[in-house]
mmCIF file of C-alpha atoms in Angstrom:
data_model
loop_
_atom_site.group_PDB
_atom_site.id
_atom_site.type_symbol
_atom_site.label_atom_id
_atom_site.label_comp_id
_atom_site.label_asym_id
_atom_site.label_seq_id
_atom_site.Cartn_x
_atom_site.Cartn_y
_atom_site.Cartn_z
ATOM 1 C CA MET A 1 4.818 22.026 21.863
ATOM 2 C CA ASP A 2 3.564 20.423 18.674
ATOM 3 C CA PRO A 3 4.598 16.774 18.286
ATOM 4 C CA VAL A 4 7.231 15.661 15.789
ATOM 5 C CA VAL A 5 6.255 12.473 13.987
ATOM 6 C CA ALA A 6 8.384 10.392 11.620
ATOM 7 C CA VAL A 7 6.401 8.679 8.860
ATOM 8 C CA ALA A 8 8.177 5.891 6.957
ATOM 9 C CA HIS A 9 6.828 3.829 4.076
ATOM 10 C CA TYR A 10 7.944 0.495 2.653
ATOM 11 C CA PRO A 11 9.750 0.806 -0.731
ATOM 12 C CA GLU A 12 8.020 -1.991 -2.707
ATOM 13 C CA GLY A 13 5.305 -0.354 -4.815
ATOM 14 C CA ALA A 14 4.057 3.228 -4.828
ATOM 15 C CA GLY A 15 0.934 2.465 -2.808
ATOM 16 C CA HIS A 16 2.870 2.247 0.457
ATOM 17 C CA ALA A 17 3.972 5.863 -0.040
ATOM 18 C CA THR A 18 0.548 7.255 -0.978
ATOM 19 C CA ARG A 19 -1.087 5.558 2.012
ATOM 20 C CA MET A 20 1.487 6.944 4.439
ATOM 21 C CA LEU A 21 1.306 10.362 2.751
ATOM 22 C CA ALA A 22 -2.411 10.466 3.504
ATOM 23 C CA VAL A 23 -1.689 9.785 7.177
ATOM 24 C CA ALA A 24 1.160 12.322 7.200
ATOM 25 C CA GLN A 25 -1.113 15.058 5.886
ATOM 26 C CA ALA A 26 -3.820 14.168 8.397
ATOM 27 C CA LEU A 27 -1.210 14.405 11.181
ATOM 28 C CA GLU A 28 -0.103 17.823 9.922
ATOM 29 C CA ALA A 29 -3.722 18.971 9.951
ATOM 30 C CA ARG A 30 -3.685 18.189 13.698
ATOM 31 C CA GLY A 31 -0.594 20.291 14.305
ATOM 32 C CA ALA A 32 2.165 17.699 14.030
ATOM 33 C CA THR A 33 5.478 18.338 12.320
ATOM 34 C CA VAL A 34 6.048 15.411 9.959
ATOM 35 C CA HIS A 35 9.243 13.996 8.444
ATOM 36 C CA LEU A 36 8.962 11.359 5.710
ATOM 37 C CA ALA A 37 11.226 8.502 4.643
ATOM 38 C CA GLY A 38 11.053 5.408 2.472
ATOM 39 C CA GLY A 39 12.281 5.695 -1.121
ATOM 40 C CA GLY A 40 11.396 3.248 -3.906
ATOM 41 C CA PRO A 41 8.693 3.777 -6.565
ATOM 42 C CA GLY A 42 6.611 5.863 -4.162
ATOM 43 C CA GLN A 43 9.239 8.562 -3.815
ATOM 44 C CA LYS A 44 7.886 10.467 -6.836
ATOM 45 C CA PHE A 45 4.477 10.758 -5.147
ATOM 46 C CA VAL A 46 6.101 12.103 -1.995
ATOM 47 C CA GLU A 47 7.990 14.711 -4.002
ATOM 48 C CA ALA A 48 4.860 15.581 -6.018
ATOM 49 C CA GLN A 49 3.188 16.483 -2.721
ATOM 50 C CA GLY A 50 6.011 18.913 -1.937
ATOM 51 C CA TYR A 51 8.005 16.822 0.551
ATOM 52 C CA ASP A 52 11.699 15.963 0.645
ATOM 53 C CA GLU A 53 12.059 12.510 2.133
ATOM 54 C CA PHE A 54 14.946 10.591 3.606
ATOM 55 C CA VAL A 55 15.861 7.625 1.387
ATOM 56 C CA PRO A 56 17.438 4.651 3.197
ATOM 57 C CA ALA A 57 18.891 1.608 1.446
ATOM 58 C CA THR A 58 16.240 0.022 -0.783
ATOM 59 C CA VAL A 59 15.079 -3.597 -0.577
ATOM 60 C CA ASP A 60 12.956 -5.596 -3.022
ATOM 61 C CA TYR A 61 11.974 -8.979 -1.607
ATOM 62 C CA ILE A 62 9.205 -9.460 -4.163
ATOM 63 C CA GLY A 63 11.588 -8.899 -7.047
ATOM 64 C CA ASP A 64 14.327 -10.995 -5.466
ATOM 65 C CA TYR A 65 12.043 -13.934 -4.577
ATOM 66 C CA GLN A 66 8.610 -13.928 -6.235
ATOM 67 C CA ASP A 67 9.188 -12.079 -9.501
ATOM 68 C CA GLY A 68 11.715 -14.315 -11.225
ATOM 69 C CA GLY A 69 14.131 -14.486 -8.307
ATOM 70 C CA ASN A 70 15.124 -17.192 -5.832
ATOM 71 C CA LEU A 71 16.345 -17.726 -2.272
ATOM 72 C CA LEU A 72 19.973 -17.242 -3.312
ATOM 73 C CA ARG A 73 19.134 -13.775 -4.630
ATOM 74 C CA VAL A 74 17.312 -13.019 -1.386
ATOM 75 C CA CYS A 75 20.302 -14.109 0.713
ATOM 76 C CA THR A 76 22.902 -12.251 -1.355
ATOM 77 C CA HIS A 77 20.951 -9.048 -1.997
ATOM 78 C CA SER A 78 17.788 -8.495 0.054
ATOM 79 C CA VAL A 79 19.205 -9.681 3.371
ATOM 80 C CA PRO A 80 22.346 -7.479 3.425
ATOM 81 C CA MET A 81 20.369 -4.496 2.099
ATOM 82 C CA SER A 82 17.829 -5.076 4.872
ATOM 83 C CA GLY A 83 20.534 -4.679 7.497
ATOM 84 C CA LYS A 84 21.731 -1.489 5.856
ATOM 85 C CA ARG A 85 18.156 -0.146 5.694
ATOM 86 C CA VAL A 86 17.697 -0.702 9.427
ATOM 87 C CA LEU A 87 20.973 1.090 10.209
ATOM 88 C CA ASP A 88 20.052 3.979 7.901
ATOM 89 C CA TYR A 89 16.748 4.339 9.755
ATOM 90 C CA VAL A 90 18.526 4.193 13.120
ATOM 91 C CA ARG A 91 20.781 7.104 12.131
ATOM 92 C CA TRP A 92 17.781 9.068 10.795
ATOM 93 C CA LEU A 93 15.724 8.578 13.959
ATOM 94 C CA ARG A 94 18.656 9.530 16.184
ATOM 95 C CA ARG A 95 19.051 12.774 14.223
ATOM 96 C CA LEU A 96 15.337 13.592 14.343
ATOM 97 C CA GLU A 97 14.521 12.394 17.869
ATOM 98 C CA PRO A 98 10.793 12.315 16.981
ATOM 99 C CA ASP A 99 7.993 11.800 19.480
ATOM 100 C CA ALA A 100 6.857 8.760 17.487
ATOM 101 C CA ILE A 101 7.210 6.923 14.197
ATOM 102 C CA VAL A 102 4.312 5.688 12.056
ATOM 103 C CA THR A 103 5.250 3.055 9.519
ATOM 104 C CA ASP A 104 4.336 0.078 7.370
ATOM 105 C CA ASP A 105 8.055 -0.695 6.961
ATOM 106 C CA MET A 106 9.351 -3.607 9.046
ATOM 107 C CA PHE A 107 12.872 -2.163 8.977
ATOM 108 C CA ALA A 108 11.728 1.197 10.328
ATOM 109 C CA ALA A 109 9.900 -0.729 13.058
ATOM 110 C CA MET A 110 13.137 -2.489 14.007
ATOM 111 C CA ALA A 111 14.982 0.831 14.044
ATOM 112 C CA ALA A 112 12.293 2.266 16.323
ATOM 113 C CA THR A 113 12.985 -0.471 18.866
ATOM 114 C CA MET A 114 16.732 0.102 18.652
ATOM 115 C CA THR A 115 16.368 3.853 19.251
ATOM 116 C CA GLY A 116 13.543 3.723 21.800
ATOM 117 C CA THR A 117 11.176 5.612 19.484
ATOM 118 C CA PRO A 118 7.455 4.982 20.190
ATOM 119 C CA LEU A 119 6.176 2.858 17.310
ATOM 120 C CA HIS A 120 2.788 2.979 15.582
ATOM 121 C CA VAL A 121 2.374 0.283 12.930
ATOM 122 C CA LEU A 122 -0.048 0.907 10.062
ATOM 123 C CA THR A 123 -0.381 -1.975 7.609
ATOM 124 C CA HIS A 124 -2.858 -4.582 6.389
ATOM 125 C CA ASN A 125 -0.297 -7.391 6.149
ATOM 126 C CA SER A 126 -1.164 -10.840 7.517
ATOM 127 C CA PRO A 127 0.520 -14.273 7.438
ATOM 128 C CA HIS A 128 -2.772 -15.688 6.090
ATOM 129 C CA PHE A 129 -2.111 -13.983 2.745
ATOM 130 C CA TYR A 130 0.822 -16.233 1.848
ATOM 131 C CA ASP A 131 0.942 -19.785 0.482
ATOM 132 C CA ALA A 132 4.732 -20.142 0.605
ATOM 133 C CA VAL A 133 5.805 -21.408 4.024
ATOM 134 C CA VAL A 134 8.856 -19.116 4.117
ATOM 135 C CA GLU A 135 6.733 -16.011 3.565
ATOM 136 C CA GLU A 136 3.979 -17.145 5.927
ATOM 137 C CA VAL A 137 6.371 -17.880 8.804
ATOM 138 C CA PHE A 138 8.354 -14.683 8.263
ATOM 139 C CA THR A 139 5.175 -12.572 8.207
ATOM 140 C CA TRP A 140 3.885 -14.329 11.342
ATOM 141 C CA LEU A 141 7.119 -13.544 13.194
ATOM 142 C CA LEU A 142 7.110 -9.957 11.931
ATOM 143 C CA THR A 143 3.484 -9.424 12.952
ATOM 144 C CA LYS A 144 4.123 -10.822 16.444
ATOM 145 C CA TYR A 145 7.129 -8.526 16.774
ATOM 146 C CA GLN A 146 5.201 -5.436 15.697
ATOM 147 C CA LEU A 147 2.252 -6.243 17.947
ATOM 148 C CA GLY A 148 4.606 -6.755 20.872
ATOM 149 C CA THR A 149 6.740 -3.644 20.414
ATOM 150 C CA GLY A 150 4.300 -1.118 18.937
ATOM 151 C CA GLU A 151 2.052 1.308 20.768
ATOM 152 C CA GLN A 152 -0.726 0.197 18.412
ATOM 153 C CA PHE A 153 -1.192 -1.785 15.186
ATOM 154 C CA LEU A 154 -3.641 0.013 12.894
ATOM 155 C CA TYR A 155 -5.088 -2.272 10.229
ATOM 156 C CA PRO A 156 -6.799 -0.488 7.287
ATOM 157 C CA SER A 157 -9.109 -2.906 5.498
ATOM 158 C CA VAL A 158 -12.075 -3.026 3.148
ATOM 159 C CA TRP A 159 -13.200 -6.332 4.671
ATOM 160 C CA PRO A 160 -14.824 -6.777 8.086
ATOM 161 C CA ALA A 161 -12.900 -8.382 10.938
ATOM 162 C CA CYS A 162 -12.342 -12.044 10.109
ATOM 163 C CA ALA A 163 -10.227 -15.094 10.928
ATOM 164 C CA ALA A 164 -7.540 -14.029 8.428
ATOM 165 C CA ASP A 165 -6.693 -10.933 10.481
ATOM 166 C CA PRO A 166 -3.841 -11.060 13.000
ATOM 167 C CA LYS A 167 -5.147 -11.101 16.560
ATOM 168 C CA GLY A 168 -4.660 -7.802 18.334
ATOM 169 C CA VAL A 169 -4.844 -5.384 15.393
ATOM 170 C CA THR A 170 -7.173 -2.375 15.369
ATOM 171 C CA HIS A 171 -9.391 -2.213 12.281
ATOM 172 C CA ILE A 172 -9.750 1.194 10.622
ATOM 173 C CA PRO A 173 -11.360 2.136 7.282
ATOM 174 C CA PRO A 174 -9.290 2.015 4.077
ATOM 175 C CA ILE A 175 -6.872 4.888 3.531
ATOM 176 C CA ALA A 176 -6.530 6.955 0.350
ATOM 177 C CA LEU A 177 -4.511 10.057 -0.532
ATOM 178 C CA GLU A 178 -6.837 12.944 -1.355
ATOM 179 C CA GLY A 179 -6.216 15.346 -4.234
ATOM 180 C CA ASN A 180 -4.709 18.746 -3.462
ATOM 181 C CA GLY A 181 -7.067 20.948 -5.459
ATOM 182 C CA GLU A 182 -5.939 20.145 -8.999
ATOM 183 C CA ALA A 183 -8.520 20.281 -11.800
ATOM 184 C CA ASP A 184 -10.910 17.340 -11.983
ATOM 185 C CA PRO A 185 -9.968 14.806 -14.697
ATOM 186 C CA ASP A 186 -12.340 14.039 -17.554
ATOM 187 C CA PRO A 187 -14.748 11.113 -17.079
ATOM 188 C CA MET A 188 -13.582 7.740 -18.403
ATOM 189 C CA ASP A 189 -15.015 4.257 -18.761
ATOM 190 C CA ALA A 190 -12.151 2.370 -17.160
ATOM 191 C CA ILE A 191 -8.870 3.200 -15.481
ATOM 192 C CA LEU A 192 -6.179 0.503 -15.340
ATOM 193 C CA VAL A 193 -3.738 0.687 -12.437
ATOM 194 C CA PRO A 194 -1.095 -2.057 -12.698
ATOM 195 C CA SER A 195 1.218 -2.613 -9.764
ATOM 196 C CA HIS A 196 4.994 -2.714 -10.060
ATOM 197 C CA TYR A 197 4.763 -6.518 -10.476
ATOM 198 C CA SER A 198 1.741 -6.800 -12.819
ATOM 199 C CA HIS A 199 1.849 -8.353 -16.279
ATOM 200 C CA GLY A 200 -0.500 -8.240 -19.268
ATOM 201 C CA PHE A 201 -2.000 -4.786 -18.847
ATOM 202 C CA ASP A 202 -0.879 -3.785 -22.376
ATOM 203 C CA ALA A 203 -2.948 -6.625 -23.817
ATOM 204 C CA LEU A 204 -5.857 -5.832 -21.509
ATOM 205 C CA GLU A 205 -5.833 -2.200 -22.623
ATOM 206 C CA ARG A 206 -5.960 -3.264 -26.283
ATOM 207 C CA THR A 207 -8.791 -5.700 -25.583
ATOM 208 C CA LEU A 208 -10.884 -3.083 -23.817
ATOM 209 C CA ALA A 209 -10.174 -0.404 -26.435
ATOM 210 C CA GLU A 210 -11.188 -2.792 -29.247
ATOM 211 C CA ALA A 211 -14.451 -3.385 -27.376
ATOM 212 C CA GLY A 212 -15.152 0.354 -27.482
ATOM 213 C CA HIS A 213 -14.159 1.370 -23.965
ATOM 214 C CA ASP A 214 -12.547 4.707 -23.160
ATOM 215 C CA VAL A 215 -9.482 3.431 -21.282
ATOM 216 C CA THR A 216 -6.812 5.210 -19.275
ATOM 217 C CA ARG A 217 -3.785 3.196 -18.149
ATOM 218 C CA VAL A 218 -1.627 4.581 -15.389
ATOM 219 C CA GLY A 219 2.045 4.446 -16.299
ATOM 220 C CA ASP A 220 1.769 4.216 -20.087
ATOM 221 C CA ASP A 221 3.443 6.660 -22.495
ATOM 222 C CA ASP A 222 0.488 9.078 -22.399
ATOM 223 C CA TRP A 223 0.251 9.135 -18.609
ATOM 224 C CA GLU A 224 1.746 12.061 -16.714
ATOM 225 C CA PRO A 225 2.476 11.555 -13.001
ATOM 226 C CA VAL A 226 -0.131 13.119 -10.723
ATOM 227 C CA PRO A 227 0.037 14.087 -7.039
ATOM 228 C CA ALA A 228 -2.848 11.774 -6.094
ATOM 229 C CA MET A 229 -4.813 9.017 -7.807
ATOM 230 C CA LEU A 230 -8.121 9.418 -5.964
ATOM 231 C CA PRO A 231 -9.614 12.085 -8.302
ATOM 232 C CA TYR A 232 -8.897 9.841 -11.304
ATOM 233 C CA LEU A 233 -10.511 6.817 -9.705
ATOM 234 C CA GLU A 234 -13.533 8.950 -8.862
ATOM 235 C CA ALA A 235 -13.779 10.003 -12.534
ATOM 236 C CA ALA A 236 -13.863 6.394 -13.788
ATOM 237 C CA ASP A 237 -16.814 4.030 -14.101
ATOM 238 C CA VAL A 238 -14.647 1.058 -13.106
ATOM 239 C CA VAL A 239 -11.105 0.475 -11.805
ATOM 240 C CA VAL A 240 -8.907 -2.493 -12.726
ATOM 241 C CA CYS A 241 -5.942 -2.957 -10.401
ATOM 242 C CA SER A 242 -3.624 -5.494 -8.782
ATOM 243 C CA GLY A 243 -2.417 -3.878 -5.580
ATOM 244 C CA TYR A 244 -4.279 -3.377 -2.332
ATOM 245 C CA SER A 245 -3.481 0.333 -2.113
ATOM 246 C CA THR A 246 -5.532 0.962 -5.254
ATOM 247 C CA VAL A 247 -8.257 -1.308 -3.862
ATOM 248 C CA MET A 248 -8.453 1.022 -0.844
ATOM 249 C CA GLU A 249 -8.475 4.097 -3.070
ATOM 250 C CA ALA A 250 -11.274 2.635 -5.184
ATOM 251 C CA ALA A 251 -13.207 1.920 -1.979
ATOM 252 C CA VAL A 252 -12.899 5.545 -0.844
ATOM 253 C CA ALA A 253 -13.666 6.799 -4.368
ATOM 254 C CA GLY A 254 -16.835 4.718 -4.475
ATOM 255 C CA THR A 255 -15.830 3.226 -7.828
ATOM 256 C CA PRO A 256 -16.438 -0.458 -8.700
ATOM 257 C CA CYS A 257 -13.152 -2.343 -8.693
ATOM 258 C CA VAL A 258 -11.958 -5.416 -10.596
ATOM 259 C CA ILE A 259 -8.916 -6.973 -8.918
ATOM 260 C CA TRP A 260 -6.382 -8.831 -11.093
ATOM 261 C CA PRO A 261 -3.752 -10.117 -8.599
ATOM 262 C CA PHE A 262 -0.185 -11.252 -9.299
ATOM 263 C CA THR A 263 1.988 -11.405 -6.167
ATOM 264 C CA ASP A 264 1.346 -13.754 -3.241
ATOM 265 C CA GLU A 265 0.169 -10.864 -1.083
ATOM 266 C CA GLN A 266 -2.216 -9.657 -3.810
ATOM 267 C CA HIS A 267 -3.675 -13.153 -4.198
ATOM 268 C CA GLY A 268 -4.056 -13.425 -0.419
ATOM 269 C CA VAL A 269 -5.864 -10.097 -0.139
ATOM 270 C CA SER A 270 -8.117 -11.092 -3.037
ATOM 271 C CA ARG A 271 -9.070 -14.357 -1.328
ATOM 272 C CA VAL A 272 -10.073 -12.530 1.841
ATOM 273 C CA ILE A 273 -12.158 -10.033 -0.131
ATOM 274 C CA GLU A 274 -13.911 -12.866 -1.956
ATOM 275 C CA LYS A 275 -14.516 -14.937 1.183
ATOM 276 C CA THR A 276 -15.937 -12.014 3.148
ATOM 277 C CA GLY A 277 -18.164 -10.944 0.238
ATOM 278 C CA VAL A 278 -17.181 -7.277 0.252
ATOM 279 C CA ALA A 279 -19.515 -5.292 -1.994
ATOM 280 C CA GLY A 280 -17.936 -3.299 -4.810
ATOM 281 C CA PHE A 281 -15.105 -5.702 -5.689
ATOM 282 C CA GLN A 282 -14.672 -8.610 -8.101
ATOM 283 C CA VAL A 283 -11.579 -10.787 -8.459
ATOM 284 C CA GLU A 284 -10.568 -12.139 -11.885
ATOM 285 C CA HIS A 285 -7.467 -13.940 -13.177
ATOM 286 C CA SER A 286 -7.408 -13.603 -16.979
ATOM 287 C CA ILE A 287 -7.836 -10.916 -19.616
ATOM 288 C CA PRO A 288 -11.173 -12.281 -20.953
ATOM 289 C CA HIS A 289 -12.636 -12.471 -17.449
ATOM 290 C CA VAL A 290 -11.357 -9.009 -16.506
ATOM 291 C CA ALA A 291 -12.814 -7.594 -19.735
ATOM 292 C CA ARG A 292 -16.166 -9.206 -18.980
ATOM 293 C CA ALA A 293 -16.134 -7.727 -15.489
ATOM 294 C CA VAL A 294 -15.434 -4.271 -16.935
ATOM 295 C CA ARG A 295 -18.526 -4.647 -19.135
ATOM 296 C CA GLN A 296 -20.589 -5.744 -16.143
ATOM 297 C CA PRO A 297 -18.870 -4.212 -13.097
ATOM 298 C CA PRO A 298 -19.810 -4.864 -9.474
ATOM 299 C CA GLU A 299 -21.856 -2.374 -7.478
ATOM 300 C CA GLU A 300 -20.327 0.807 -6.110
ATOM 301 C CA PRO A 301 -18.453 0.396 -2.808
ATOM 302 C CA GLU A 302 -19.213 2.726 0.105
ATOM 303 C CA PHE A 303 -16.369 3.543 2.511
ATOM 304 C CA GLU A 304 -15.098 6.557 4.417
ATOM 305 C CA ASN A 305 -11.422 7.519 4.321
ATOM 306 C CA GLY A 306 -9.538 6.191 7.339
ATOM 307 C CA ASP A 307 -6.709 8.758 7.289
ATOM 308 C CA ASP A 308 -8.331 11.076 9.844
ATOM 309 C CA LEU A 309 -9.113 8.225 12.234
ATOM 310 C CA ALA A 310 -5.533 6.939 11.980
ATOM 311 C CA ALA A 311 -4.115 10.406 12.712
ATOM 312 C CA GLU A 312 -6.532 10.890 15.603
ATOM 313 C CA ARG A 313 -5.488 7.620 17.235
ATOM 314 C CA ILE A 314 -1.788 8.410 16.789
ATOM 315 C CA ILE A 315 -2.034 11.937 18.206
ATOM 316 C CA ARG A 316 -4.134 10.703 21.123
ATOM 317 C CA ALA A 317 -1.436 8.153 21.996
ATOM 318 C CA LEU A 318 1.415 10.683 22.103
#
């Protein structure tokens, strides 16, 4: 009998959904029946790929703490919603009774333990990314929990194994969601991919356009949602982004990438990329420096897509 696999993505930012969608499709290609869950900004990408997903209670720790929030907001909003999200996942897993769950969502991981569902963690998160003690300690505890309870901890990264990685993770290549046969987009000089928490991309777009660049900005008034971003990154000469999911997509696309980080996690990822000297990426922190990097981009990165390897390891473990 073909395995049934639950695939759940974290709700902060669309990149969590596209990454898990890539793995879901690779699992389906190996005969698995897949059920998706997660919600948040990534839900539109899931639906664009033809899936109906289960949407548990949504949390937003970055918005409640880093992006103009505070600990009081975390305690009065994120914490109670976290409990509800876990319970929603528990009910979903009990209905499905899947052979396994693959997730980058800490709450789905907790629900897996509560229901006895075999857990496969797939995330790049590390306590070394965070400067704030609260975030660092919480991520350390979470990582230890996932390593201790999961069947395996798959760690997609563009950097080689290093001291910043949690001990016990399994490195795999970066993961990107492939296109589904839609027409190739027109070539462009630069594509701007702000994250949900980025600021200043309007001004950056104006600066680049005034310098004569052909610029496409994801999410502006002229942008229409697409099933997958990879074909658009492949059509560009350079990518400017904040989030790590787009970094991975740029790596698979083979397109030079300028990283302009904003959240603690984005800054942490950027530091690791800089320290390990990964070819194809350049980190900048202001509009003038980003614009200069677009004029003189780094070399093209060379990476394979890790979705097939992730699916292979998951199926093999069932």
